[in-house]
PDB file of C-alpha atoms in Angstrom:
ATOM      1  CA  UNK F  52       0.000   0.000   0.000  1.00 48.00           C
ATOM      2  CA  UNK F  53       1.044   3.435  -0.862  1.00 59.00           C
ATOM      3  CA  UNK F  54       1.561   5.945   1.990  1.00 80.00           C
ATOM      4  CA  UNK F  55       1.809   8.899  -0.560  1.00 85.00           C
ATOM      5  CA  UNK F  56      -1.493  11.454   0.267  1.00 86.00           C
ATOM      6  CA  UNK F  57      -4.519  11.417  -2.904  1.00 87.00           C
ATOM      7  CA  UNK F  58      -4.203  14.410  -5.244  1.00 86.00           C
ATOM      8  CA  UNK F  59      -6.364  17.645  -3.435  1.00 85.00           C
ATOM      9  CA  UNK F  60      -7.237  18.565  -7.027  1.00 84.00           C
ATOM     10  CA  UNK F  61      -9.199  15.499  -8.519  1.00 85.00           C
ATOM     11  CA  UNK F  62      -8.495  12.928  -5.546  1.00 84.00           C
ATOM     12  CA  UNK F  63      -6.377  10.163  -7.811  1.00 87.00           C
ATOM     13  CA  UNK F  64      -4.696   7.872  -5.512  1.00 88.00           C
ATOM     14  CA  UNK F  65      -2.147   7.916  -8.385  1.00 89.00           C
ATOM     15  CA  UNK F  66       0.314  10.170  -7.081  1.00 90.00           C
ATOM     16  CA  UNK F  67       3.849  10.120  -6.818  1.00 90.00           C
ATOM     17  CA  UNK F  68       6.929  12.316  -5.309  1.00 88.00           C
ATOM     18  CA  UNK F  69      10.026  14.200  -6.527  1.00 87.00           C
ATOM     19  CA  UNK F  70      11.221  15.257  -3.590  1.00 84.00           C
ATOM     20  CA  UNK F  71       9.637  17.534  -1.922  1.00 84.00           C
ATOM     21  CA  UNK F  72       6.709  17.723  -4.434  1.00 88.00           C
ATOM     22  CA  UNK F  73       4.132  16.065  -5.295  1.00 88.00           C
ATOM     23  CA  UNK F  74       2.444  15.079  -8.512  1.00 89.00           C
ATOM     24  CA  UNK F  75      -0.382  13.338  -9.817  1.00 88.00           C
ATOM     25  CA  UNK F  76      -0.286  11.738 -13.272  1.00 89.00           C
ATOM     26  CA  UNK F  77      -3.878  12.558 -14.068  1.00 87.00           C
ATOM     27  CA  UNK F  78      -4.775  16.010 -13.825  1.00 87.00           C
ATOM     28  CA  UNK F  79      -0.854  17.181 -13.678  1.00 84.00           C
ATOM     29  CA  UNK F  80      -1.372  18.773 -10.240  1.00 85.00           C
ATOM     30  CA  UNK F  81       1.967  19.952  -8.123  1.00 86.00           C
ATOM     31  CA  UNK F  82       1.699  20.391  -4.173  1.00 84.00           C
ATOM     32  CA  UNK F  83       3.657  20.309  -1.298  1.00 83.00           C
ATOM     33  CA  UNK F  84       3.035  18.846   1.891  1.00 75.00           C
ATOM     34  CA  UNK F  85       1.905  21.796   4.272  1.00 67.00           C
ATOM     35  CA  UNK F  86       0.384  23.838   1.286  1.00 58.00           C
ATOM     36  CA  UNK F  87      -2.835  25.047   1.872  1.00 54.00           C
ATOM     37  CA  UNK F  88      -6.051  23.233  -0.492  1.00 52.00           C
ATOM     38  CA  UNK F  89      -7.604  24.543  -2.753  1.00 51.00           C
ATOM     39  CA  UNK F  90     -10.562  26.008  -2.274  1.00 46.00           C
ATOM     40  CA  UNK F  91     -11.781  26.299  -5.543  1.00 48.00           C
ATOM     41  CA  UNK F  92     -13.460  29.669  -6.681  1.00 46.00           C
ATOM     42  CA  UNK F  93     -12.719  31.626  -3.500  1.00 51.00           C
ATOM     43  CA  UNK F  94      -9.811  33.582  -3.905  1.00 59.00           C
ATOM     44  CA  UNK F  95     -10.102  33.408  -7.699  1.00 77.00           C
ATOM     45  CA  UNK F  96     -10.178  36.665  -9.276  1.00 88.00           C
ATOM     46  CA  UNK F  97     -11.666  37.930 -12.534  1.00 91.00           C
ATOM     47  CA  UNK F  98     -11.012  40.901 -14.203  1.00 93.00           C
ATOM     48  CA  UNK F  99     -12.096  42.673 -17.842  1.00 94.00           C
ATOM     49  CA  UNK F 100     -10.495  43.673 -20.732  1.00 94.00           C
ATOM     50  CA  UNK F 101      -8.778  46.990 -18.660  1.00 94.00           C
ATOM     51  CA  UNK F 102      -8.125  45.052 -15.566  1.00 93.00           C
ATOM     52  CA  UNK F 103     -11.287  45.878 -13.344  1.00 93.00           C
ATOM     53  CA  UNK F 104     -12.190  43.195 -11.150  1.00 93.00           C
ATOM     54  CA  UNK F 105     -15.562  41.604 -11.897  1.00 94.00           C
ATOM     55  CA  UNK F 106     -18.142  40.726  -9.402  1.00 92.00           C
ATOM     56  CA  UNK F 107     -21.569  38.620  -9.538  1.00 92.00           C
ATOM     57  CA  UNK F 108     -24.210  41.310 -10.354  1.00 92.00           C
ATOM     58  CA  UNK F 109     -21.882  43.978 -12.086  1.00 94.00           C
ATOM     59  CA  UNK F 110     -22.960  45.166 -15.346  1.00 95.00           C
ATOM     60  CA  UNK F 111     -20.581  45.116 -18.471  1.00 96.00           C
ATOM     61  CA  UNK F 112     -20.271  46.465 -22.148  1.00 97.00           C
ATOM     62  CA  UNK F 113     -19.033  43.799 -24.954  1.00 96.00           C
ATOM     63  CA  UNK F 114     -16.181  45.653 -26.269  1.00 97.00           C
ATOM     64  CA  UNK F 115     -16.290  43.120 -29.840  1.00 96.00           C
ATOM     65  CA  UNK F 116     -18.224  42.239 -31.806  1.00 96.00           C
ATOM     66  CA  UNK F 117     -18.738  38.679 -30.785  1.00 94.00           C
ATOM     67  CA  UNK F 118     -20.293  35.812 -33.401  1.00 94.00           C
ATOM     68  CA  UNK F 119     -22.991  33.575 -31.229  1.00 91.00           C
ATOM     69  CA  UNK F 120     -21.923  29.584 -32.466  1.00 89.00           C
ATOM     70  CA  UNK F 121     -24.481  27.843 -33.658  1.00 89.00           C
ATOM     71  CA  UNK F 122     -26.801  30.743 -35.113  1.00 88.00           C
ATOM     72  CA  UNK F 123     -26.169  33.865 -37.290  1.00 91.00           C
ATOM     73  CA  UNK F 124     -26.300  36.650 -35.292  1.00 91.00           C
ATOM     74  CA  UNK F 125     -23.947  38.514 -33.947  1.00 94.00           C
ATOM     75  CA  UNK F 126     -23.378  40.653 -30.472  1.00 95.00           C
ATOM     76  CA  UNK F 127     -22.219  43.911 -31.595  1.00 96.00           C
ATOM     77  CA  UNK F 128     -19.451  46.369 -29.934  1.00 97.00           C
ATOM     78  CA  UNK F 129     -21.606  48.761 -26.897  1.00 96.00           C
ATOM     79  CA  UNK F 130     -24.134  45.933 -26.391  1.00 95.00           C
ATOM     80  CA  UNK F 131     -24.834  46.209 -22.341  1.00 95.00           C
ATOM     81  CA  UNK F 132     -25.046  42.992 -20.326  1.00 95.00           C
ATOM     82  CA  UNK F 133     -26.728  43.481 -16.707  1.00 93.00           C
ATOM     83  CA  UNK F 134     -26.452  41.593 -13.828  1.00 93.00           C
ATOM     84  CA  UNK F 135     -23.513  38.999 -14.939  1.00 95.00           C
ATOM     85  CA  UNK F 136     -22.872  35.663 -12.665  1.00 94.00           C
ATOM     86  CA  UNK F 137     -18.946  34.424 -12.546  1.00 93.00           C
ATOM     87  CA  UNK F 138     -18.626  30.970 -13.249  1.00 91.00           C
ATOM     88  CA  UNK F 139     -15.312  28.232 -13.682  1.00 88.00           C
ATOM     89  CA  UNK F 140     -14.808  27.514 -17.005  1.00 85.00           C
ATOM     90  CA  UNK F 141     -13.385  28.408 -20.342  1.00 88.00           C
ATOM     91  CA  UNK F 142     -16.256  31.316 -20.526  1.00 92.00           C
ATOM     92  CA  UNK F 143     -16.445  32.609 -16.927  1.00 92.00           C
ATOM     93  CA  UNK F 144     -19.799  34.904 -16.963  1.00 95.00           C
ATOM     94  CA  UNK F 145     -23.114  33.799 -17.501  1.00 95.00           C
ATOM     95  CA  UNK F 146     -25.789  36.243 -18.502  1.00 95.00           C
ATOM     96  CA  UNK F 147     -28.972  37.212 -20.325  1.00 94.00           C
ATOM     97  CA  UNK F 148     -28.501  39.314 -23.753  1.00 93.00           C
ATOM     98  CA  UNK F 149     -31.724  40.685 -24.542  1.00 90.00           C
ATOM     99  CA  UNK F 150     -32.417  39.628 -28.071  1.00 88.00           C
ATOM    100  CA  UNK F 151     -30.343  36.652 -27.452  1.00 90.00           C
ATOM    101  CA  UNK F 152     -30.889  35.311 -24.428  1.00 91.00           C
ATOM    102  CA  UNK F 153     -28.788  33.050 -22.546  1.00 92.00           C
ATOM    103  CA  UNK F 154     -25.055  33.461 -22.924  1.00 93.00           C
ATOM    104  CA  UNK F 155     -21.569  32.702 -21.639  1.00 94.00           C
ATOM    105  CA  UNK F 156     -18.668  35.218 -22.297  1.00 95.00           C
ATOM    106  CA  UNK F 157     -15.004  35.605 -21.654  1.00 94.00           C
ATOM    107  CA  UNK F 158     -14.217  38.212 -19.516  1.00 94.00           C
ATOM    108  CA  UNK F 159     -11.467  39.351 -21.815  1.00 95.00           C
ATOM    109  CA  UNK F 160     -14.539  40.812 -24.011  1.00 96.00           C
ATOM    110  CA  UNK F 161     -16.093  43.018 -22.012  1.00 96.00           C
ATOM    111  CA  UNK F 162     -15.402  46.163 -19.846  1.00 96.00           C
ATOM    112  CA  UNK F 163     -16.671  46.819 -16.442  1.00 95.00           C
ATOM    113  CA  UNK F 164     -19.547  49.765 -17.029  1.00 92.00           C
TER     114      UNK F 164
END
């Protein structure tokens, strides 16, 4: 039996050391013994295309013109987004776009209004 700890990240009992470090072959995690979890969102920190941090509820501006997969239309430069919710992901807010509807955006599209 293996005495090495499970992988915090994605708990694989797959992990191995290199001295002081560990590693696990699965998701490609590195920790130490003594570091602190993660915790997942908290502490994460999302910001816009000028570097203002975002927050559930804020409102934004789409700063380009951004082409919605899977239909023809388009969201064009100025169009406002209120009340955005941060989520993990590739595309970290979630939000209604009236005309639209339900979309998910990178935060490196939009400015902070």
């Amino acid at each position: 039996m293996s005495s090495l700890p499970n992988c915090p990240k994605c708990g694989s009992e797959y992990t191995y050391n290199d001295g002081d470090t560990f590693i696990c072959p699965e998701c490609a995690h590195e920790w130490t013994l003594g570091e602190p979890a993660e915790t997942g969102t908290e502490g994460r920190v999302v910001k816009d295309a000028n570097g203002n941090v975002l927050q559930d509820g804020d409102n934004v501006t789409v700063i380009k013109d951004l082409k919605v997969k899977g239909s023809s239309s388009v969201v064009k430069v100025g169009t406002k987004v209120k009340i955005i919710r941060l989520v993990d992901g590739d595309h970290d807010i979630d939000c209604k776009i009236d005309g639209i509807g339900a979309m998910k955006l990178k935060s490196e599209f939009v400015k902070k209004v």
